[in-house]
């Protein structure tokens, strides 16, 4: 996995909520492309994905408690001797999407994200929601405002239409900057021929 840690910023304003949506769109665009690669006739990995888990850690700073967000790119290799190849292939997708996102990709991501939010609203009384539990946690621990689901769906529908391909490209670059990345490789046994440290290709 390749990761980068940065300060967590709760969505306390409409602008903050829009930034959260842009990040969600960015993840959707990259993950969709990774899924396509995994389904190719000669896939470089069995699966791969990007994501951010805010906050995955809390730390004390001078003015209180600060949350830390970790953006992570992970890839599951097809064999132990293909760990490096899997990571390189997944990383190339990130680099590609930092430079190029299409209007079609943006449109599909908007539709999927809004559809998920609408489904959560319709099934709010029948289905457990880890995202709602996370929002309640952030509300108490990080003073993040708690927004009613119905209002969130309406606001998301309006704000998603303002998201541009440039916004998405910038969000991907913020998630995975060209420098200051950590690389962690985990396997059930050492991968033959794998050399440490692994360097993300430019």
PDB file of C-alpha atoms in Angstrom:
ATOM      1  CA  UNK A   1       0.000   0.000   0.000  1.00  0.00           C
ATOM      2  CA  UNK A   2       1.069   3.570  -0.633  1.00  0.00           C
ATOM      3  CA  UNK A   3      -0.192   6.199   1.777  1.00  0.00           C
ATOM      4  CA  UNK A   4       0.058   9.845   2.742  1.00  0.00           C
ATOM      5  CA  UNK A   5      -1.047  11.308   6.083  1.00  0.00           C
ATOM      6  CA  UNK A   6      -2.338  14.835   6.465  1.00  0.00           C
ATOM      7  CA  UNK A   7      -4.366  16.950   8.841  1.00  0.00           C
ATOM      8  CA  UNK A   8      -8.048  16.084   9.008  1.00  0.00           C
ATOM      9  CA  UNK A   9     -10.456  18.948   8.369  1.00  0.00           C
ATOM     10  CA  UNK A  10     -14.083  18.407   9.323  1.00  0.00           C
ATOM     11  CA  UNK A  11     -16.722  19.750   6.928  1.00  0.00           C
ATOM     12  CA  UNK A  12     -18.034  22.593   9.065  1.00  0.00           C
ATOM     13  CA  UNK A  13     -19.245  24.788   6.177  1.00  0.00           C
ATOM     14  CA  UNK A  14     -20.922  24.355   2.793  1.00  0.00           C
ATOM     15  CA  UNK A  15     -17.505  24.875   1.222  1.00  0.00           C
ATOM     16  CA  UNK A  16     -16.070  22.154   3.423  1.00  0.00           C
ATOM     17  CA  UNK A  17     -18.889  19.784   2.470  1.00  0.00           C
ATOM     18  CA  UNK A  18     -18.214  20.535  -1.195  1.00  0.00           C
ATOM     19  CA  UNK A  19     -14.521  19.676  -0.711  1.00  0.00           C
ATOM     20  CA  UNK A  20     -15.608  16.391   0.868  1.00  0.00           C
ATOM     21  CA  UNK A  21     -17.804  15.668  -2.167  1.00  0.00           C
ATOM     22  CA  UNK A  22     -14.952  16.504  -4.552  1.00  0.00           C
ATOM     23  CA  UNK A  23     -12.750  14.028  -2.678  1.00  0.00           C
ATOM     24  CA  UNK A  24     -15.473  11.397  -2.936  1.00  0.00           C
ATOM     25  CA  UNK A  25     -15.739  11.998  -6.686  1.00  0.00           C
ATOM     26  CA  UNK A  26     -11.941  11.728  -7.019  1.00  0.00           C
ATOM     27  CA  UNK A  27     -11.901   8.372  -5.226  1.00  0.00           C
ATOM     28  CA  UNK A  28     -14.761   7.123  -7.389  1.00  0.00           C
ATOM     29  CA  UNK A  29     -12.975   8.079 -10.620  1.00  0.00           C
ATOM     30  CA  UNK A  30      -9.703   6.374  -9.647  1.00  0.00           C
ATOM     31  CA  UNK A  31     -11.383   3.264  -8.226  1.00  0.00           C
ATOM     32  CA  UNK A  32     -13.486   2.833 -11.346  1.00  0.00           C
ATOM     33  CA  UNK A  33     -10.348   2.853 -13.494  1.00  0.00           C
ATOM     34  CA  UNK A  34      -8.577   0.414 -11.144  1.00  0.00           C
ATOM     35  CA  UNK A  35     -11.585  -1.916 -11.348  1.00  0.00           C
ATOM     36  CA  UNK A  36     -11.400  -1.841 -15.143  1.00  0.00           C
ATOM     37  CA  UNK A  37      -7.740  -2.863 -15.014  1.00  0.00           C
ATOM     38  CA  UNK A  38      -8.519  -5.717 -12.622  1.00  0.00           C
ATOM     39  CA  UNK A  39     -11.062  -7.062 -15.149  1.00  0.00           C
ATOM     40  CA  UNK A  40      -8.697  -6.852 -18.145  1.00  0.00           C
ATOM     41  CA  UNK A  41      -7.656  -9.987 -20.050  1.00  0.00           C
ATOM     42  CA  UNK A  42      -4.201  -9.777 -18.470  1.00  0.00           C
ATOM     43  CA  UNK A  43      -4.786  -7.892 -15.198  1.00  0.00           C
ATOM     44  CA  UNK A  44      -1.787  -6.532 -13.258  1.00  0.00           C
ATOM     45  CA  UNK A  45      -3.525  -7.239  -9.915  1.00  0.00           C
ATOM     46  CA  UNK A  46      -6.603  -9.029  -8.602  1.00  0.00           C
ATOM     47  CA  UNK A  47      -7.957  -5.814  -7.067  1.00  0.00           C
ATOM     48  CA  UNK A  48      -6.862  -2.306  -6.152  1.00  0.00           C
ATOM     49  CA  UNK A  49      -8.447   0.767  -4.621  1.00  0.00           C
ATOM     50  CA  UNK A  50      -7.861   4.213  -3.177  1.00  0.00           C
ATOM     51  CA  UNK A  51      -9.567   5.729  -0.182  1.00  0.00           C
ATOM     52  CA  UNK A  52      -9.322   8.118   2.724  1.00  0.00           C
ATOM     53  CA  UNK A  53     -10.377   7.320   6.272  1.00  0.00           C
ATOM     54  CA  UNK A  54     -10.908  10.552   8.258  1.00  0.00           C
ATOM     55  CA  UNK A  55      -9.753  10.508  10.952  1.00  0.00           C
ATOM     56  CA  UNK A  56      -7.809   7.277  11.450  1.00  0.00           C
ATOM     57  CA  UNK A  57      -5.893   8.726  14.385  1.00  0.00           C
ATOM     58  CA  UNK A  58      -6.093  11.529  16.925  1.00  0.00           C
ATOM     59  CA  UNK A  59      -3.120  13.414  18.294  1.00  0.00           C
ATOM     60  CA  UNK A  60      -2.761  16.214  20.823  1.00  0.00           C
ATOM     61  CA  UNK A  61      -1.500  19.545  19.534  1.00  0.00           C
ATOM     62  CA  UNK A  62      -0.987  22.930  21.221  1.00  0.00           C
ATOM     63  CA  UNK A  63      -4.585  24.050  20.736  1.00  0.00           C
ATOM     64  CA  UNK A  64      -6.332  20.741  21.399  1.00  0.00           C
ATOM     65  CA  UNK A  65      -6.807  17.468  19.513  1.00  0.00           C
ATOM     66  CA  UNK A  66      -6.058  17.060  15.830  1.00  0.00           C
ATOM     67  CA  UNK A  67      -7.342  14.322  13.561  1.00  0.00           C
ATOM     68  CA  UNK A  68      -5.119  12.720  10.936  1.00  0.00           C
ATOM     69  CA  UNK A  69      -6.418  11.584   7.556  1.00  0.00           C
ATOM     70  CA  UNK A  70      -4.603   8.856   5.637  1.00  0.00           C
ATOM     71  CA  UNK A  71      -5.151   8.519   1.900  1.00  0.00           C
ATOM     72  CA  UNK A  72      -4.208   5.014   0.823  1.00  0.00           C
ATOM     73  CA  UNK A  73      -3.659   3.185  -2.446  1.00  0.00           C
ATOM     74  CA  UNK A  74      -3.664  -0.586  -2.073  1.00  0.00           C
ATOM     75  CA  UNK A  75      -3.252  -3.387  -4.589  1.00  0.00           C
ATOM     76  CA  UNK A  76      -3.649  -7.140  -4.182  1.00  0.00           C
ATOM     77  CA  UNK A  77      -1.079  -8.920  -6.381  1.00  0.00           C
ATOM     78  CA  UNK A  78      -1.887 -12.011  -8.403  1.00  0.00           C
ATOM     79  CA  UNK A  79       1.222 -13.734  -7.004  1.00  0.00           C
ATOM     80  CA  UNK A  80       3.854 -13.058  -4.356  1.00  0.00           C
ATOM     81  CA  UNK A  81       6.479 -12.300  -6.976  1.00  0.00           C
ATOM     82  CA  UNK A  82       4.250  -9.620  -8.552  1.00  0.00           C
ATOM     83  CA  UNK A  83       3.847  -7.287  -5.581  1.00  0.00           C
ATOM     84  CA  UNK A  84       5.972  -4.528  -7.102  1.00  0.00           C
ATOM     85  CA  UNK A  85       4.263  -4.883 -10.494  1.00  0.00           C
ATOM     86  CA  UNK A  86       0.830  -4.584  -8.865  1.00  0.00           C
ATOM     87  CA  UNK A  87       1.798  -1.425  -6.991  1.00  0.00           C
ATOM     88  CA  UNK A  88       3.412   0.146 -10.047  1.00  0.00           C
ATOM     89  CA  UNK A  89       0.360  -0.525 -12.200  1.00  0.00           C
ATOM     90  CA  UNK A  90      -1.989   0.908  -9.590  1.00  0.00           C
ATOM     91  CA  UNK A  91       0.251   3.935  -9.112  1.00  0.00           C
ATOM     92  CA  UNK A  92       0.269   4.604 -12.853  1.00  0.00           C
ATOM     93  CA  UNK A  93      -3.527   4.916 -12.719  1.00  0.00           C
ATOM     94  CA  UNK A  94      -3.220   7.552  -9.975  1.00  0.00           C
ATOM     95  CA  UNK A  95      -0.629   9.486 -11.993  1.00  0.00           C
ATOM     96  CA  UNK A  96      -2.794   9.263 -15.120  1.00  0.00           C
ATOM     97  CA  UNK A  97      -5.855  10.599 -13.295  1.00  0.00           C
ATOM     98  CA  UNK A  98      -3.874  13.407 -11.718  1.00  0.00           C
ATOM     99  CA  UNK A  99      -3.352  14.640 -15.268  1.00  0.00           C
ATOM    100  CA  UNK A 100      -6.547  13.627 -17.044  1.00  0.00           C
ATOM    101  CA  UNK A 101     -10.161  13.197 -15.933  1.00  0.00           C
ATOM    102  CA  UNK A 102     -12.943  13.150 -18.532  1.00  0.00           C
ATOM    103  CA  UNK A 103     -16.421  14.646 -18.377  1.00  0.00           C
ATOM    104  CA  UNK A 104     -17.885  11.141 -18.782  1.00  0.00           C
ATOM    105  CA  UNK A 105     -15.966   9.922 -15.710  1.00  0.00           C
ATOM    106  CA  UNK A 106     -17.187  12.927 -13.744  1.00  0.00           C
ATOM    107  CA  UNK A 107     -20.798  12.383 -14.818  1.00  0.00           C
ATOM    108  CA  UNK A 108     -20.720   8.693 -13.818  1.00  0.00           C
ATOM    109  CA  UNK A 109     -19.166   9.507 -10.435  1.00  0.00           C
ATOM    110  CA  UNK A 110     -21.802  12.171  -9.723  1.00  0.00           C
ATOM    111  CA  UNK A 111     -24.612   9.750 -10.536  1.00  0.00           C
ATOM    112  CA  UNK A 112     -23.190   6.941  -8.391  1.00  0.00           C
ATOM    113  CA  UNK A 113     -22.471   9.126  -5.345  1.00  0.00           C
ATOM    114  CA  UNK A 114     -25.882  10.791  -5.425  1.00  0.00           C
ATOM    115  CA  UNK A 115     -27.549   7.411  -5.909  1.00  0.00           C
ATOM    116  CA  UNK A 116     -25.749   6.027  -2.847  1.00  0.00           C
ATOM    117  CA  UNK A 117     -26.848   8.992  -0.729  1.00  0.00           C
ATOM    118  CA  UNK A 118     -30.456   8.646  -1.888  1.00  0.00           C
ATOM    119  CA  UNK A 119     -30.413   4.925  -1.093  1.00  0.00           C
ATOM    120  CA  UNK A 120     -29.043   5.604   2.390  1.00  0.00           C
ATOM    121  CA  UNK A 121     -31.892   8.049   2.978  1.00  0.00           C
ATOM    122  CA  UNK A 122     -34.575   5.623   1.769  1.00  0.00           C
ATOM    123  CA  UNK A 123     -33.170   2.738   3.835  1.00  0.00           C
ATOM    124  CA  UNK A 124     -32.235   4.784   6.906  1.00  0.00           C
ATOM    125  CA  UNK A 125     -34.603   2.828   9.168  1.00  0.00           C
ATOM    126  CA  UNK A 126     -33.770  -0.634   7.812  1.00  0.00           C
ATOM    127  CA  UNK A 127     -30.001  -0.689   7.345  1.00  0.00           C
ATOM    128  CA  UNK A 128     -27.101  -0.110   9.720  1.00  0.00           C
ATOM    129  CA  UNK A 129     -24.910   2.739   8.534  1.00  0.00           C
ATOM    130  CA  UNK A 130     -21.246   2.953   9.468  1.00  0.00           C
ATOM    131  CA  UNK A 131     -21.070   6.364   7.780  1.00  0.00           C
ATOM    132  CA  UNK A 132     -23.778   7.737  10.078  1.00  0.00           C
ATOM    133  CA  UNK A 133     -21.904   6.299  13.051  1.00  0.00           C
ATOM    134  CA  UNK A 134     -18.719   7.990  11.791  1.00  0.00           C
ATOM    135  CA  UNK A 135     -20.554  11.310  11.485  1.00  0.00           C
ATOM    136  CA  UNK A 136     -21.826  11.009  15.052  1.00  0.00           C
ATOM    137  CA  UNK A 137     -18.270  10.253  16.230  1.00  0.00           C
ATOM    138  CA  UNK A 138     -16.886  13.284  14.391  1.00  0.00           C
ATOM    139  CA  UNK A 139     -19.688  15.423  15.819  1.00  0.00           C
ATOM    140  CA  UNK A 140     -18.680  14.631  19.398  1.00  0.00           C
ATOM    141  CA  UNK A 141     -14.895  14.271  19.031  1.00  0.00           C
ATOM    142  CA  UNK A 142     -14.082  16.910  16.416  1.00  0.00           C
ATOM    143  CA  UNK A 143     -16.997  19.346  16.717  1.00  0.00           C
ATOM    144  CA  UNK A 144     -18.133  18.565  13.171  1.00  0.00           C
ATOM    145  CA  UNK A 145     -21.722  19.708  12.536  1.00  0.00           C
ATOM    146  CA  UNK A 146     -24.351  16.988  12.327  1.00  0.00           C
ATOM    147  CA  UNK A 147     -26.424  17.334   9.153  1.00  0.00           C
ATOM    148  CA  UNK A 148     -29.819  15.674   8.678  1.00  0.00           C
ATOM    149  CA  UNK A 149     -29.696  13.007   5.937  1.00  0.00           C
ATOM    150  CA  UNK A 150     -32.480  14.615   3.908  1.00  0.00           C
ATOM    151  CA  UNK A 151     -30.692  17.968   3.918  1.00  0.00           C
ATOM    152  CA  UNK A 152     -27.419  16.253   3.041  1.00  0.00           C
ATOM    153  CA  UNK A 153     -28.937  14.602  -0.050  1.00  0.00           C
ATOM    154  CA  UNK A 154     -30.433  17.901  -1.262  1.00  0.00           C
ATOM    155  CA  UNK A 155     -27.185  19.786  -0.659  1.00  0.00           C
ATOM    156  CA  UNK A 156     -25.097  17.083  -2.322  1.00  0.00           C
ATOM    157  CA  UNK A 157     -27.350  17.075  -5.394  1.00  0.00           C
ATOM    158  CA  UNK A 158     -26.830  20.816  -5.805  1.00  0.00           C
ATOM    159  CA  UNK A 159     -23.098  20.872  -5.060  1.00  0.00           C
ATOM    160  CA  UNK A 160     -22.203  17.874  -7.225  1.00  0.00           C
ATOM    161  CA  UNK A 161     -23.278  19.848 -10.283  1.00  0.00           C
ATOM    162  CA  UNK A 162     -20.632  22.472  -9.478  1.00  0.00           C
ATOM    163  CA  UNK A 163     -17.752  19.963  -9.378  1.00  0.00           C
ATOM    164  CA  UNK A 164     -15.445  20.216 -12.409  1.00  0.00           C
ATOM    165  CA  UNK A 165     -12.854  17.879 -13.885  1.00  0.00           C
ATOM    166  CA  UNK A 166     -10.184  20.323 -12.721  1.00  0.00           C
ATOM    167  CA  UNK A 167     -11.523  20.046  -9.162  1.00  0.00           C
ATOM    168  CA  UNK A 168     -11.236  16.257  -9.377  1.00  0.00           C
ATOM    169  CA  UNK A 169      -7.699  16.337 -10.770  1.00  0.00           C
ATOM    170  CA  UNK A 170      -6.593  18.677  -7.998  1.00  0.00           C
ATOM    171  CA  UNK A 171      -8.218  16.440  -5.378  1.00  0.00           C
ATOM    172  CA  UNK A 172      -6.374  13.374  -6.671  1.00  0.00           C
ATOM    173  CA  UNK A 173      -3.112  15.331  -6.591  1.00  0.00           C
ATOM    174  CA  UNK A 174      -3.851  16.396  -3.007  1.00  0.00           C
ATOM    175  CA  UNK A 175      -4.613  12.801  -1.991  1.00  0.00           C
ATOM    176  CA  UNK A 176      -1.446  11.483  -3.616  1.00  0.00           C
ATOM    177  CA  UNK A 177       1.142  14.236  -4.114  1.00  0.00           C
ATOM    178  CA  UNK A 178       4.250  13.528  -6.150  1.00  0.00           C
ATOM    179  CA  UNK A 179       6.410  13.661  -3.006  1.00  0.00           C
ATOM    180  CA  UNK A 180       6.315  12.698   0.686  1.00  0.00           C
ATOM    181  CA  UNK A 181       4.585   9.345   0.239  1.00  0.00           C
ATOM    182  CA  UNK A 182       4.961   6.323   2.524  1.00  0.00           C
ATOM    183  CA  UNK A 183       5.216   2.850   1.002  1.00  0.00           C
ATOM    184  CA  UNK A 184       4.239  -0.220   3.011  1.00  0.00           C
ATOM    185  CA  UNK A 185       4.178  -3.691   1.498  1.00  0.00           C
ATOM    186  CA  UNK A 186       2.565  -6.621   3.307  1.00  0.00           C
ATOM    187  CA  UNK A 187       2.651 -10.258   2.143  1.00  0.00           C
ATOM    188  CA  UNK A 188       2.111 -13.663   3.751  1.00  0.00           C
ATOM    189  CA  UNK A 189       5.707 -14.520   2.890  1.00  0.00           C
ATOM    190  CA  UNK A 190       8.589 -12.561   1.320  1.00  0.00           C
ATOM    191  CA  UNK A 191       8.057 -11.818  -2.344  1.00  0.00           C
ATOM    192  CA  UNK A 192      10.968 -13.205  -4.418  1.00  0.00           C
ATOM    193  CA  UNK A 193      12.964 -10.485  -6.102  1.00  0.00           C
ATOM    194  CA  UNK A 194      11.227  -7.635  -4.273  1.00  0.00           C
ATOM    195  CA  UNK A 195      13.613  -4.820  -3.320  1.00  0.00           C
ATOM    196  CA  UNK A 196      13.068  -2.362  -0.518  1.00  0.00           C
ATOM    197  CA  UNK A 197      12.508   0.561  -0.543  1.00  0.00           C
ATOM    198  CA  UNK A 198      10.012   0.491  -3.381  1.00  0.00           C
ATOM    199  CA  UNK A 199       9.957   3.760  -5.315  1.00  0.00           C
ATOM    200  CA  UNK A 200       6.813   5.106  -6.937  1.00  0.00           C
ATOM    201  CA  UNK A 201       7.604   5.647 -10.640  1.00  0.00           C
ATOM    202  CA  UNK A 202       7.428   9.217 -11.876  1.00  0.00           C
TER     203      UNK A 202
END
